[in-house]
Coordinates of C-alpha atoms in Angstrom, one line a residue:
Chain A
M675 CA 15.0 -15.1 -9.6
G676 CA 18.1 -16.9 -11.3
L677 CA 17.6 -19.9 -10.2
G678 CA 16.9 -23.7 -11.4
A679 CA 15.0 -24.8 -13.9
A680 CA 11.4 -23.6 -15.3
G681 CA 8.5 -23.9 -13.2
I682 CA 5.9 -22.2 -14.6
V683 CA 2.6 -23.8 -15.1
G684 CA -0.2 -22.2 -17.5
L685 CA -3.7 -22.4 -15.9
A686 CA -5.3 -22.4 -19.6
G687 CA -9.0 -21.9 -19.1
A688 CA -9.1 -21.0 -15.2
A689 CA -11.0 -17.7 -14.7
S690 CA -9.2 -14.8 -13.2
V691 CA -10.2 -12.7 -10.4
F692 CA -9.9 -10.0 -13.8
D693 CA -12.0 -12.1 -15.7
L694 CA -14.5 -12.1 -13.2
L695 CA -14.5 -8.2 -12.0
R696 CA -15.3 -7.7 -15.8
K697 CA -18.2 -10.0 -16.2
W698 CA -19.5 -7.9 -12.9
Q699 CA -18.8 -4.6 -14.2
E700 CA -20.8 -5.4 -17.2
A701 CA -23.8 -7.0 -15.4
E702 CA -24.1 -3.9 -13.0
G703 CA -23.5 -1.4 -15.4
R704 CA -20.9 0.3 -12.8
R705 CA -17.1 1.1 -13.0
T706 CA -15.7 -0.1 -10.0
S707 CA -12.5 0.5 -11.9
S708 CA -12.5 4.2 -11.4
E709 CA -14.2 4.4 -8.0
A710 CA -10.9 4.1 -5.6
T711 CA -12.4 6.4 -3.0
P712 CA -15.3 5.5 -0.7
R713 CA -18.1 7.9 -0.4
P714 CA -18.2 9.2 3.2
A715 CA -19.5 7.4 5.8
R716 CA -23.3 7.8 6.8
A717 CA -24.3 9.2 10.7
G718 CA -23.5 6.1 13.0
L719 CA -20.9 5.0 11.2
R720 CA -17.2 5.9 11.5
G721 CA -15.6 7.9 8.9
S722 CA -14.0 6.6 5.9
G723 CA -11.5 9.6 5.7
G724 CA -8.4 9.9 3.5
A725 CA -7.8 12.1 0.6
G726 CA -8.9 11.2 -3.0
Chain B
M115 CA -12.4 -14.8 -6.0
K116 CA -11.6 -14.6 -2.2
E117 CA -14.3 -13.4 0.2
G118 CA -12.8 -10.7 2.2
R119 CA -12.5 -10.7 6.0
H120 CA -13.6 -8.3 9.4
Y121 CA -16.5 -7.1 7.2
L122 CA -20.1 -5.9 8.1
K123 CA -23.2 -6.7 5.7
L124 CA -25.2 -3.9 5.9
G125 CA -28.2 -5.1 3.7
R126 CA -26.5 -5.0 -0.1
N127 CA -24.0 -2.6 0.9
V128 CA -20.9 -3.9 3.2
Q129 CA -18.6 -1.6 5.7
C130 CA -15.0 -3.0 5.6
K131 CA -13.4 -3.0 9.1
I132 CA -9.8 -4.1 8.4
C133 CA -8.5 -0.3 8.4
P134 CA -9.4 3.0 10.3
N135 CA -10.8 4.3 6.6
N136 CA -14.2 1.8 7.5
C137 CA -14.6 2.0 4.1
L138 CA -18.7 2.1 3.3
L139 CA -19.4 0.3 0.0
E140 CA -22.5 0.2 -2.2
P141 CA -22.7 -3.1 -4.6
G142 CA -19.9 -2.3 -7.1
D143 CA -17.8 0.2 -5.3
R144 CA -14.1 -0.1 -4.8
S145 CA -12.4 0.0 -1.2
H146 CA -10.3 3.0 -0.7
C147 CA -7.4 0.8 -0.6
R148 CA -8.3 -0.3 -4.4
N149 CA -8.3 -3.8 -3.8
R150 CA -11.8 -4.8 -2.5
V151 CA -15.1 -4.7 -4.1
N152 CA -18.7 -4.9 -3.1
H153 CA -20.3 -7.3 -5.1
D154 CA -24.0 -7.7 -4.4
G155 CA -23.5 -7.8 -0.9
T156 CA -20.3 -9.3 -0.7
L157 CA -17.0 -8.1 0.1
Y158 CA -14.2 -9.3 -2.2
T159 CA -10.6 -9.1 -2.4
L160 CA -9.1 -8.6 -5.8
A161 CA -5.2 -9.1 -4.5
Y162 CA -5.2 -12.6 -3.0
G163 CA -2.8 -14.5 -4.9
N164 CA -1.9 -11.6 -7.1
P165 CA 1.6 -10.1 -6.1
C166 CA 2.6 -7.8 -8.5
T167 CA 6.4 -7.9 -7.3
F168 CA 8.7 -9.7 -5.6
H169 CA 12.0 -10.3 -4.8
V170 CA 15.0 -11.7 -2.3
D171 CA 16.0 -9.0 0.1
P172 CA 18.3 -8.9 3.2
V173 CA 16.1 -8.6 6.4
E174 CA 18.4 -5.3 7.0
K175 CA 16.5 -3.8 4.0
K176 CA 13.3 -3.5 5.7
P177 CA 14.9 -2.7 8.0
L178 CA 15.0 -5.2 10.8
Y179 CA 18.4 -5.0 12.7
H180 CA 17.3 -7.0 15.5
F181 CA 15.7 -9.7 13.7
L182 CA 17.8 -12.8 12.2
P183 CA 20.7 -10.6 10.9
G184 CA 22.1 -11.4 7.9
S185 CA 19.5 -13.4 6.3
R186 CA 17.7 -13.4 3.3
T187 CA 13.9 -12.9 2.9
F188 CA 11.4 -13.3 0.4
S189 CA 9.5 -10.2 0.1
L190 CA 6.2 -9.6 -2.0
A191 CA 3.6 -7.4 -2.7
T192 CA 0.3 -6.6 -4.3
S193 CA -0.9 -3.6 -5.4
G194 CA -3.0 -0.8 -3.1
C195 CA -2.6 0.6 0.1
V196 CA -4.5 2.2 2.6
F197 CA -2.9 5.6 2.8
R198 CA -2.0 8.3 0.1
C199 CA 1.5 9.5 1.3
L200 CA 2.5 12.4 -1.1
N201 CA 6.3 11.3 -0.7
C202 CA 5.5 7.0 -1.1
Q203 CA 8.7 5.7 -2.4
N204 CA 6.5 2.7 -4.4
W205 CA 3.5 4.5 -5.5
E206 CA 3.8 2.8 -8.8
I207 CA 2.4 0.1 -7.2
S208 CA 0.8 1.4 -3.9
Q209 CA -1.3 3.7 -5.6
R210 CA -2.5 1.3 -8.5
K211 CA -5.3 -1.2 -9.2
P212 CA -4.8 -4.8 -8.8
E213 CA -5.9 -4.9 -12.3
E214 CA -3.1 -2.1 -13.2
T215 CA -0.2 -4.0 -12.2
K216 CA -1.3 -7.0 -13.7
D217 CA -2.4 -8.4 -17.3
P218 CA -6.2 -8.7 -16.8
E219 CA -6.4 -9.9 -20.3
G220 CA -3.2 -12.7 -20.4
E221 CA -3.3 -16.2 -19.5
P222 CA -3.1 -16.8 -16.0
L223 CA 0.2 -18.7 -14.9
R224 CA 1.3 -20.3 -11.8
L225 CA 5.0 -20.8 -10.2
R226 CA 5.9 -23.7 -8.4
P227 CA 9.5 -25.0 -7.8
P228 CA 11.9 -25.8 -9.7
L229 CA 12.1 -22.2 -10.3
P230 CA 12.6 -20.4 -13.5
A231 CA 16.2 -19.1 -14.5
R232 CA 14.3 -15.9 -15.1
L233 CA 10.8 -14.2 -15.5
T234 CA 9.7 -12.1 -18.4
T235 CA 7.5 -9.1 -17.5
S236 CA 4.7 -10.7 -19.6
E237 CA 5.0 -13.8 -17.1
M238 CA 5.1 -11.8 -14.2
A239 CA 1.8 -9.6 -15.0
R240 CA 0.1 -13.1 -15.4
L241 CA 1.4 -14.8 -12.6
S242 CA -0.8 -16.1 -9.7
L243 CA 1.2 -17.2 -6.6
F244 CA -0.8 -18.5 -3.6
P245 CA -0.3 -18.9 -0.3
D246 CA 1.3 -22.6 -1.1
D247 CA 3.1 -21.3 -3.9
V248 CA 4.8 -18.4 -2.2
V249 CA 5.8 -21.0 0.7
A250 CA 7.3 -23.5 -2.1
V251 CA 8.9 -20.8 -3.8
T252 CA 10.5 -19.3 -0.3
E253 CA 11.8 -23.0 0.4
A254 CA 13.1 -23.1 -3.1
L255 CA 15.5 -20.6 -2.7
G256 CA 16.6 -21.3 0.8
C257 CA 15.0 -18.1 2.5
P258 CA 14.3 -18.8 6.4
S259 CA 11.0 -15.8 6.1
I260 CA 8.7 -14.2 4.2
S261 CA 7.8 -10.5 4.0
Y262 CA 5.1 -9.1 3.0
T263 CA 6.2 -5.3 2.2
Y264 CA 6.8 -2.4 -0.5
S265 CA 2.5 -1.7 -0.7
E266 CA 1.1 -2.3 2.4
P267 CA 0.1 -5.8 3.6
T268 CA -3.0 -4.6 5.3
A269 CA -4.8 -3.9 2.0
F270 CA -4.0 -7.3 1.1
F271 CA -4.9 -8.8 4.6
E272 CA -6.4 -12.1 3.4
Y273 CA -3.5 -13.2 1.5
T274 CA -1.5 -12.2 4.1
Q275 CA -3.0 -14.1 6.8
D276 CA -3.0 -17.2 4.8
T277 CA 0.2 -17.2 3.4
C278 CA 1.4 -16.9 7.2
R279 CA -0.5 -19.6 8.1
A280 CA 0.9 -21.3 5.4
A281 CA 4.5 -20.4 6.4
H282 CA 4.3 -21.2 9.8
E283 CA 3.3 -24.9 9.0
R284 CA 6.3 -25.1 7.4
R285 CA 8.7 -23.4 10.0
L286 CA 9.1 -19.9 7.9
K287 CA 9.2 -16.8 9.5
N288 CA 6.7 -14.1 8.8
I289 CA 7.8 -10.3 8.4
L290 CA 5.3 -7.6 8.0
V291 CA 6.4 -4.2 6.8
S292 CA 3.4 -2.0 7.4
C293 CA 2.0 1.6 8.2
G294 CA 0.2 0.1 11.2
S295 CA -3.0 1.5 10.1
I296 CA -5.2 -1.2 11.1
E297 CA -8.2 -2.1 13.0
E298 CA -7.2 -3.8 16.5
R299 CA -9.3 -6.8 15.9
P300 CA -8.0 -7.7 12.5
A301 CA -4.4 -6.7 14.0
R302 CA -4.8 -9.7 16.8
D303 CA -6.2 -11.9 14.2
L304 CA -3.5 -11.3 11.8
Y305 CA -0.1 -10.7 14.1
Q306 CA -0.9 -14.0 15.8
H307 CA 0.8 -15.4 12.8
V308 CA 3.7 -12.8 12.8
D309 CA 7.1 -13.4 13.7
A310 CA 8.2 -9.5 13.1
A311 CA 7.1 -6.5 12.2
H312 CA 8.5 -3.2 10.8
V313 CA 6.3 -0.4 11.3
D314 CA 6.0 3.0 10.1
L315 CA 5.6 6.1 12.4
K316 CA 5.2 8.7 10.1
G317 CA 5.2 11.5 12.8
F318 CA 3.5 12.3 15.9
D319 CA 1.2 14.8 15.0
D320 CA -2.6 14.2 14.0
A321 CA -2.6 17.1 11.6
I322 CA 0.6 16.3 9.9
Y323 CA -0.6 12.7 9.5
R324 CA -3.8 13.8 7.7
K325 CA -2.1 16.1 5.6
L326 CA 1.2 14.2 4.5
N327 CA -0.6 10.4 4.7
S328 CA -4.1 10.7 4.7
G329 CA -4.1 9.0 7.8
R330 CA -4.6 9.3 11.6
L331 CA -2.1 8.9 14.5
A332 CA -4.1 7.5 17.5
P333 CA -4.4 4.1 15.2
I334 CA -1.0 3.7 14.7
L335 CA 0.1 4.4 18.6
R336 CA -2.5 1.3 19.5
T337 CA -1.1 -1.0 16.9
L338 CA 2.4 -0.5 18.7
Q339 CA 1.0 -1.0 21.8
V340 CA -1.0 -4.2 20.7
L341 CA 2.3 -5.5 18.8
K342 CA 4.0 -4.8 22.5
E343 CA 1.3 -6.9 24.3
L344 CA 1.1 -10.0 21.7
G345 CA 5.1 -10.2 21.8
V346 CA 5.9 -9.8 18.3
W347 CA 9.4 -8.2 17.3
F348 CA 8.7 -4.8 16.0
E349 CA 11.0 -2.2 14.9
I350 CA 9.7 1.6 14.2
I351 CA 11.0 3.7 11.1
H352 CA 10.3 7.0 11.2
L353 CA 10.9 9.3 7.9
V354 CA 12.2 12.5 8.6
V355 CA 10.4 14.8 6.0
P356 CA 11.5 18.5 5.4
T357 CA 9.0 20.9 7.1
Y358 CA 6.5 18.0 7.5
T359 CA 8.2 15.5 10.3
D360 CA 11.5 17.2 11.1
R361 CA 10.6 19.4 14.0
L362 CA 12.8 18.5 17.0
E363 CA 10.3 18.7 19.8
V364 CA 7.9 16.8 18.0
I365 CA 10.5 14.1 17.4
Q366 CA 11.2 14.4 20.8
R367 CA 7.7 14.0 22.1
M368 CA 7.6 10.9 20.0
C369 CA 10.4 9.2 21.2
A370 CA 9.5 9.9 25.3
W371 CA 6.3 8.3 24.1
I372 CA 8.3 5.1 22.3
A373 CA 10.6 5.1 25.8
R374 CA 7.6 5.1 28.2
E375 CA 5.0 2.7 26.4
L376 CA 7.1 0.5 24.6
G377 CA 10.0 0.6 26.9
P378 CA 13.9 1.6 26.1
D379 CA 15.0 -1.4 24.1
Q380 CA 12.4 -0.4 21.3
P381 CA 14.6 0.1 18.1
L382 CA 13.8 3.2 16.3
H383 CA 15.3 4.0 12.9
F384 CA 15.4 7.6 11.5
S385 CA 15.0 7.7 7.6
R386 CA 16.6 9.9 5.3
F387 CA 13.6 11.6 2.9
Q388 CA 14.4 11.8 -0.7
P389 CA 12.3 14.0 -3.2
Q390 CA 9.3 11.5 -4.4
H391 CA 6.2 11.0 -5.7
H392 CA 4.6 14.8 -4.9
L393 CA 7.2 16.0 -2.8
T394 CA 9.8 16.7 -5.5
H395 CA 10.2 20.1 -4.6
L396 CA 11.5 19.4 -1.1
P397 CA 15.5 18.6 -0.7
P398 CA 16.7 15.3 1.0
T399 CA 17.0 15.2 4.7
P400 CA 20.0 17.3 5.7
L401 CA 22.4 14.9 7.5
E402 CA 22.5 17.1 10.4
T403 CA 18.9 16.9 11.1
L404 CA 19.0 12.9 11.3
R405 CA 22.1 13.4 13.9
K406 CA 20.0 15.8 15.8
A407 CA 17.2 13.3 16.0
R408 CA 19.4 10.3 17.0
E409 CA 20.9 12.6 19.8
V410 CA 17.2 13.5 21.0
A411 CA 16.4 9.9 21.0
R412 CA 19.1 8.7 22.7
A413 CA 18.7 11.7 25.6
E414 CA 14.9 10.4 25.7
G415 CA 16.7 7.0 27.0
L416 CA 16.4 4.9 23.6
H417 CA 19.0 2.4 23.3
F418 CA 18.9 1.1 20.1
V419 CA 18.7 4.6 17.5
Y420 CA 19.9 4.2 14.0
V421 CA 19.8 6.6 10.8
G422 CA 19.1 5.1 7.3
N423 CA 19.0 6.0 3.7
V424 CA 22.5 7.8 4.5
P425 CA 25.2 5.7 2.7
G426 CA 28.7 6.6 4.1
M427 CA 27.5 7.9 7.5
A428 CA 29.6 6.4 10.1
D429 CA 27.8 4.4 12.5
A430 CA 24.7 4.9 11.2
G431 CA 23.3 1.3 11.5
T432 CA 25.7 0.5 14.4
T433 CA 24.4 -1.3 17.6
W434 CA 26.0 -0.3 21.0
C435 CA 25.6 -2.6 23.8
P436 CA 23.5 -0.6 26.6
D437 CA 25.2 -2.0 29.2
C438 CA 29.3 -2.0 28.2
H439 CA 28.7 0.7 25.4
K440 CA 30.9 -1.3 23.0
A441 CA 29.9 -1.5 19.6
I442 CA 28.2 -5.0 19.0
V443 CA 26.8 -5.2 15.5
E444 CA 28.1 -2.9 12.7
R445 CA 26.4 -2.8 9.6
D446 CA 27.3 -1.1 5.7
I447 CA 24.1 -0.4 4.0
F448 CA 22.3 -3.6 4.0
A449 CA 25.3 -5.8 5.2
V450 CA 25.9 -6.8 8.5
T451 CA 30.1 -6.5 8.7
R452 CA 30.4 -7.1 12.6
L453 CA 28.2 -9.3 14.6
D454 CA 29.4 -9.7 18.7
I455 CA 26.2 -11.3 19.8
T456 CA 26.2 -14.7 21.4
D457 CA 23.0 -16.4 22.2
G458 CA 21.0 -13.0 22.2
R459 CA 23.9 -11.8 24.3
C460 CA 27.1 -8.9 24.2
R461 CA 29.8 -11.5 23.4
F462 CA 31.7 -8.6 25.9
C463 CA 30.0 -8.2 29.1
G464 CA 27.2 -10.5 28.4
A465 CA 23.8 -8.4 28.5
K466 CA 21.2 -9.6 27.2
I467 CA 20.0 -7.8 23.5
S468 CA 16.8 -7.4 22.7
G469 CA 15.8 -9.0 19.7
V470 CA 15.9 -12.5 17.6
W471 CA 18.8 -13.3 17.0
S472 CA 19.0 -16.9 15.5

């Protein structure tokens, strides 16, 4: 970046989205982190498409 | 955690309606773009405020040749993409999840002016940059615009939209660099806050789109028509990939469609392929192919046709006046070396030149 004086602010104690994600994953017993590809859409809905 | 927009609640399942993938997600599932999760029947975005990279670029790098020439643009991206392009040059971020490009364990940080002299990799990985922060940083850097780029802004839709709104309140311009694969409703919702776009038209053959990009052609064409209708300034780029998107008869059909549907003043950039990602076995696009593609585009009536990724090719980035045929803008890679446009008109003959020049 190469500009100015320090302006990095710590957010100690603040929960990040990743903290929340981890809690959800633990609570639900699912690993959203490994499911990058949605399952195909069902009849009546448009396809999710795409390669994995 | 930010709730997503443009999705359907189907009991505890949700269906994302941002892009044509239309991901149907059960609780705990993650979207195809990797940025969205269904938690207990609500869709959330993980990308909001979590850029994995940002930089100050010349606007010509996007590439935009007819929008604020010579200006710098604060450019940022999060992880994720709606496509799976075999040739992706930014696959290290586009084909990653947010938690893979950030440090999910470290103490969160926030960046506000005055800006630090430098950021360490560790700080960057823990940094959150919310819409107001992006605007403040952009102003501190003296950039007139913000670019949502590198990966795919459709995959960080909410973050892009809120930042665009905040930018407009401060009279900053917004630039989207996108594959154009977005549903029409969110497109209209988002592009009302956008000043310029660079849209990839990766081919003109649906079968190739499916094979090379894991996408479809029709939604991209629709997006281009919507942008035209909305009056957003945009430029099209076509990457010429050997054996995939280098057939001149297909390029000719594509150019004819652009001239007919978008008009002869629609800028088109042919870009040279370099071996990347899953296509390292292919050679770079031959220069002769790029020259022929440019000839085809001009023969179809397009006025502003450029060739990119080819340092040293004479007039690759030159803008010619459609009326008097004189060179009015010359560029050397990303630098503007000559600008003979005054108040949006050719300095020699006074013809109006399409674009946003100041």
